[in-house]
Amino acid sequence: MRIVLFGPPGVGKGTQAELLADRYHLIKFSMGDMLRQEVAVNSSVGRRAEPFLKAGHLVPDNIIFDMVNNFLIEYQNQDILFDGFPRNLNQARTLEQSLAQLSQKIDIALELYLPDQEIIKRLENRRYCPSCGRIYNCLTDPPKIKGVCDECGKKLIKREDDQESVIRRRLEVYEQETRPLTEYYKELNVYKKIDASVTKEQIFKKISEIINGYTDKK
Ligand SMILES: [Zn+2]
């Protein structure tokens, strides 16, 4: 089983990816983790990617795909969850071609969906403890005392990338780059839209039903 999980920033994608990987014993493919790991073990792909990462540039697609192909071959007999990858149509098409060479394909593409206004509200209300790194949300997951970390009593701060202008920019990039995956996966008959406005338990239940339905059919 090959599952793609995508969605705009702030919908709780990371949380669902963790829950899914645990429940279904999926090998998680996350681009950021993967790149860091390749650099850490000093692999040939890692050595090619390192200068781009150090300069804060995007790693070129040809390097990304060498890495993806190595991963697909290494884990060809296990179930995989692609977390935040592919990010655009070109990556989605190339991924499908690479899988086809192994007689595989994406079986389910899940999009976590929230209206932009709701995403902005959530991210604007996110607070972060500079001391222990714990993340709170004033609306959905507030600390016991307003503005103060439960763990260490430090004053909570708002991160710069949670400012409204930055959030709007990230949502625009998502709209342009990633949203076209919706149509792409619809055409492949694997697309499922998930309402992310409910609790994380309810989201997970919905996703589990989809996956169980798929495995029952097989
Ligand atoms: Zn703290």
Short mmCIF file of C-alpha atoms and ligand atoms in Angstrom, two decimals:
data_model
loop_
_atom_site.label_atom_id
_atom_site.label_comp_id
_atom_site.label_asym_id
_atom_site.label_seq_id
_atom_site.Cartn_x
_atom_site.Cartn_y
_atom_site.Cartn_z
CA MET A 1 0.00 0.00 0.00
CA ARG A 2 1.29 3.43 -0.99
CA ILE A 3 -0.45 6.42 0.58
CA VAL A 4 0.08 10.13 -0.11
CA LEU A 5 -0.93 12.58 2.63
CA PHE A 6 -1.12 16.23 1.66
CA GLY A 7 -2.73 19.46 2.81
CA PRO A 8 -1.93 23.11 3.54
CA PRO A 9 0.15 24.20 6.56
CA GLY A 10 -1.78 24.20 9.82
CA VAL A 11 -4.22 21.33 9.18
CA GLY A 12 -2.50 18.85 11.49
CA LYS A 13 -0.80 16.77 8.81
CA GLY A 14 2.20 15.84 10.96
CA THR A 15 -0.02 14.52 13.75
CA GLN A 16 -2.05 12.34 11.38
CA ALA A 17 1.12 11.04 9.70
CA GLU A 18 2.45 9.88 13.09
CA LEU A 19 -0.85 8.20 14.03
CA LEU A 20 -1.13 6.44 10.66
CA ALA A 21 2.45 5.23 10.58
CA ASP A 22 1.93 3.73 14.05
CA ARG A 23 -1.43 2.08 13.43
CA TYR A 24 -0.68 0.60 10.01
CA HIS A 25 3.07 0.03 10.37
CA LEU A 26 3.82 2.33 7.47
CA ILE A 27 7.32 3.45 6.54
CA LYS A 28 7.10 7.23 6.56
CA PHE A 29 8.67 9.18 3.73
CA SER A 30 9.17 12.79 4.74
CA MET A 31 11.34 14.87 2.42
CA GLY A 32 12.90 17.03 5.13
CA ASP A 33 13.82 14.09 7.39
CA MET A 34 15.10 12.11 4.44
CA LEU A 35 17.40 14.88 3.21
CA ARG A 36 18.80 15.48 6.70
CA GLN A 37 19.44 11.77 7.12
CA GLU A 38 21.21 11.41 3.76
CA VAL A 39 23.47 14.33 4.65
CA ALA A 40 24.14 12.91 8.12
CA VAL A 41 25.25 9.51 6.75
CA ASN A 42 27.20 11.28 3.99
CA SER A 43 25.66 9.22 1.17
CA SER A 44 26.30 10.20 -2.45
CA VAL A 45 22.86 11.83 -2.68
CA GLY A 46 23.49 13.55 0.65
CA ARG A 47 26.77 15.00 -0.59
CA ARG A 48 25.04 16.40 -3.70
CA ALA A 49 22.18 17.89 -1.67
CA GLU A 50 24.25 19.43 1.11
CA PRO A 51 25.40 22.65 -0.65
CA PHE A 52 21.77 23.53 -1.53
CA LEU A 53 20.57 22.90 2.01
CA LYS A 54 23.43 24.91 3.51
CA ALA A 55 22.64 27.84 1.23
CA GLY A 56 18.94 27.59 2.12
CA HIS A 57 18.00 26.81 -1.49
CA LEU A 58 15.53 24.25 -2.79
CA VAL A 59 17.21 20.96 -3.63
CA PRO A 60 16.88 20.34 -7.40
CA ASP A 61 14.37 17.74 -8.57
CA ASN A 62 16.97 15.38 -10.10
CA ILE A 63 18.66 14.96 -6.70
CA ILE A 64 15.28 14.56 -4.99
CA PHE A 65 14.33 11.80 -7.42
CA ASP A 66 17.54 9.86 -7.04
CA MET A 67 16.74 9.83 -3.34
CA VAL A 68 13.10 8.85 -3.88
CA ASN A 69 14.10 5.99 -6.21
CA ASN A 70 16.59 4.61 -3.70
CA PHE A 71 13.87 4.75 -1.07
CA LEU A 72 11.26 3.04 -3.26
CA ILE A 73 13.62 0.17 -4.03
CA GLU A 74 14.76 -0.23 -0.44
CA TYR A 75 11.17 -0.39 0.88
CA GLN A 76 9.45 -2.00 -2.09
CA ASN A 77 8.03 -4.80 0.05
CA GLN A 78 6.68 -2.54 2.79
CA ASP A 79 3.77 -0.13 3.06
CA ILE A 80 4.74 3.51 2.60
CA LEU A 81 3.22 6.82 3.70
CA PHE A 82 4.39 9.86 1.73
CA ASP A 83 4.12 12.82 4.10
CA GLY A 84 4.19 16.22 2.39
CA PHE A 85 5.54 14.74 -0.82
CA PRO A 86 4.87 15.16 -3.75
CA ARG A 87 4.56 18.93 -3.48
CA ASN A 88 3.73 19.63 -7.12
CA LEU A 89 2.46 17.96 -10.30
CA ASN A 90 5.89 17.30 -11.71
CA GLN A 91 6.91 15.42 -8.57
CA ALA A 92 3.59 13.51 -8.55
CA ARG A 93 4.03 12.35 -12.16
CA THR A 94 7.64 11.35 -11.64
CA LEU A 95 6.72 9.45 -8.48
CA GLU A 96 4.02 7.54 -10.38
CA GLN A 97 6.53 6.63 -13.11
CA SER A 98 9.08 5.43 -10.58
CA LEU A 99 6.45 3.30 -8.86
CA ALA A 100 5.29 1.89 -12.20
CA GLN A 101 8.79 0.52 -12.78
CA LEU A 102 8.24 -1.59 -9.67
CA SER A 103 4.68 -2.48 -10.82
CA GLN A 104 3.32 -0.29 -8.02
CA LYS A 105 1.22 2.85 -7.77
CA ILE A 106 -0.25 5.32 -5.30
CA ASP A 107 -3.28 3.54 -3.82
CA ILE A 108 -4.78 6.36 -1.76
CA ALA A 109 -4.17 10.13 -1.87
CA LEU A 110 -5.57 11.89 1.19
CA GLU A 111 -6.00 15.66 1.28
CA LEU A 112 -6.65 17.27 4.66
CA TYR A 113 -8.89 20.22 3.95
CA LEU A 114 -9.66 23.42 5.87
CA PRO A 115 -10.87 26.81 4.58
CA ASP A 116 -8.06 29.42 4.48
CA GLN A 117 -9.76 31.62 7.10
CA GLU A 118 -9.78 28.72 9.54
CA ILE A 119 -6.09 27.93 8.89
CA ILE A 120 -5.11 31.54 9.50
CA LYS A 121 -7.09 31.63 12.73
CA ARG A 122 -5.45 28.42 13.97
CA LEU A 123 -1.89 29.40 13.11
CA GLU A 124 -2.34 32.95 14.48
CA ASN A 125 -3.32 31.36 17.78
CA ARG A 126 -0.34 29.08 17.94
CA ARG A 127 2.11 29.80 20.77
CA TYR A 128 5.52 28.34 21.36
CA CYS A 129 7.67 27.91 24.45
CA PRO A 130 11.21 29.18 23.70
CA SER A 131 12.59 27.10 26.55
CA CYS A 132 11.18 23.57 26.07
CA GLY A 133 9.70 23.89 22.55
CA ARG A 134 6.18 22.83 23.49
CA ILE A 135 3.48 24.16 21.17
CA TYR A 136 0.11 25.43 22.40
CA ASN A 137 -2.98 26.80 20.72
CA CYS A 138 -4.92 29.54 22.51
CA LEU A 139 -8.15 28.20 20.99
CA THR A 140 -7.80 24.42 20.87
CA ASP A 141 -4.99 23.55 23.27
CA PRO A 142 -4.38 26.45 25.71
CA PRO A 143 -1.89 26.41 28.62
CA LYS A 144 -3.36 26.29 32.15
CA ILE A 145 -2.28 29.89 32.81
CA LYS A 146 -2.68 32.29 29.89
CA GLY A 147 0.60 33.00 28.09
CA VAL A 148 2.74 30.78 30.34
CA CYS A 149 4.22 27.33 29.63
CA ASP A 150 2.74 24.49 31.73
CA GLU A 151 6.05 22.63 31.74
CA CYS A 152 8.57 25.30 32.64
CA GLY A 153 6.71 28.52 33.48
CA LYS A 154 8.36 30.50 30.66
CA LYS A 155 6.47 33.18 28.75
CA LEU A 156 5.05 31.81 25.47
CA ILE A 157 5.87 33.52 22.18
CA LYS A 158 4.47 33.63 18.67
CA ARG A 159 6.81 32.38 15.96
CA GLU A 160 7.61 34.59 13.02
CA ASP A 161 6.33 32.09 10.47
CA ASP A 162 2.98 32.13 12.28
CA GLN A 163 2.36 35.81 11.40
CA GLU A 164 -0.59 36.39 9.14
CA SER A 165 1.39 37.75 6.15
CA VAL A 166 3.72 34.74 6.19
CA ILE A 167 0.79 32.35 6.54
CA ARG A 168 -1.00 33.95 3.58
CA ARG A 169 2.13 33.61 1.46
CA ARG A 170 2.45 29.91 2.39
CA LEU A 171 -1.19 29.33 1.53
CA GLU A 172 -0.69 30.99 -1.87
CA VAL A 173 2.26 28.75 -2.61
CA TYR A 174 0.15 25.75 -1.62
CA GLU A 175 -2.68 26.89 -3.86
CA GLN A 176 -0.39 27.28 -6.88
CA GLU A 177 1.99 24.37 -6.38
CA THR A 178 0.22 21.65 -4.48
CA ARG A 179 -3.53 22.10 -4.99
CA PRO A 180 -3.33 20.76 -8.60
CA LEU A 181 -2.60 17.34 -7.04
CA THR A 182 -6.31 17.19 -6.22
CA GLU A 183 -7.30 16.94 -9.88
CA TYR A 184 -4.36 14.69 -10.70
CA TYR A 185 -5.29 12.10 -8.06
CA LYS A 186 -9.00 12.41 -8.85
CA GLU A 187 -8.22 11.32 -12.39
CA LEU A 188 -6.29 8.34 -11.04
CA ASN A 189 -9.33 7.48 -8.90
CA VAL A 190 -7.39 7.49 -5.65
CA TYR A 191 -8.32 10.91 -4.24
CA LYS A 192 -10.03 11.31 -0.85
CA LYS A 193 -10.84 14.66 0.71
CA ILE A 194 -10.80 14.77 4.51
CA ASP A 195 -12.54 17.49 6.52
CA ALA A 196 -9.87 18.74 8.95
CA SER A 197 -12.18 21.03 10.95
CA VAL A 198 -12.98 18.28 13.48
CA THR A 199 -10.84 16.84 16.31
CA LYS A 200 -7.68 14.90 15.52
CA GLU A 201 -9.35 11.71 16.79
CA GLN A 202 -12.28 12.21 14.40
CA ILE A 203 -9.93 12.93 11.49
CA PHE A 204 -7.96 9.79 12.27
CA LYS A 205 -11.13 7.71 12.48
CA LYS A 206 -12.24 8.93 9.06
CA ILE A 207 -8.84 8.16 7.50
CA SER A 208 -8.79 4.72 9.14
CA GLU A 209 -12.18 3.90 7.63
CA ILE A 210 -10.86 4.77 4.18
CA ILE A 211 -7.74 2.64 4.60
CA ASN A 212 -9.67 -0.30 6.10
CA GLY A 213 -12.18 -0.07 3.23
CA TYR A 214 -9.31 -0.22 0.76
CA THR A 215 -7.58 -3.20 2.36
CA ASP A 216 -10.91 -5.09 2.71
CA LYS A 217 -11.51 -4.73 -1.02
CA LYS A 218 -8.13 -6.17 -1.88
ZN ZN B 1 8.18 25.28 28.25
#
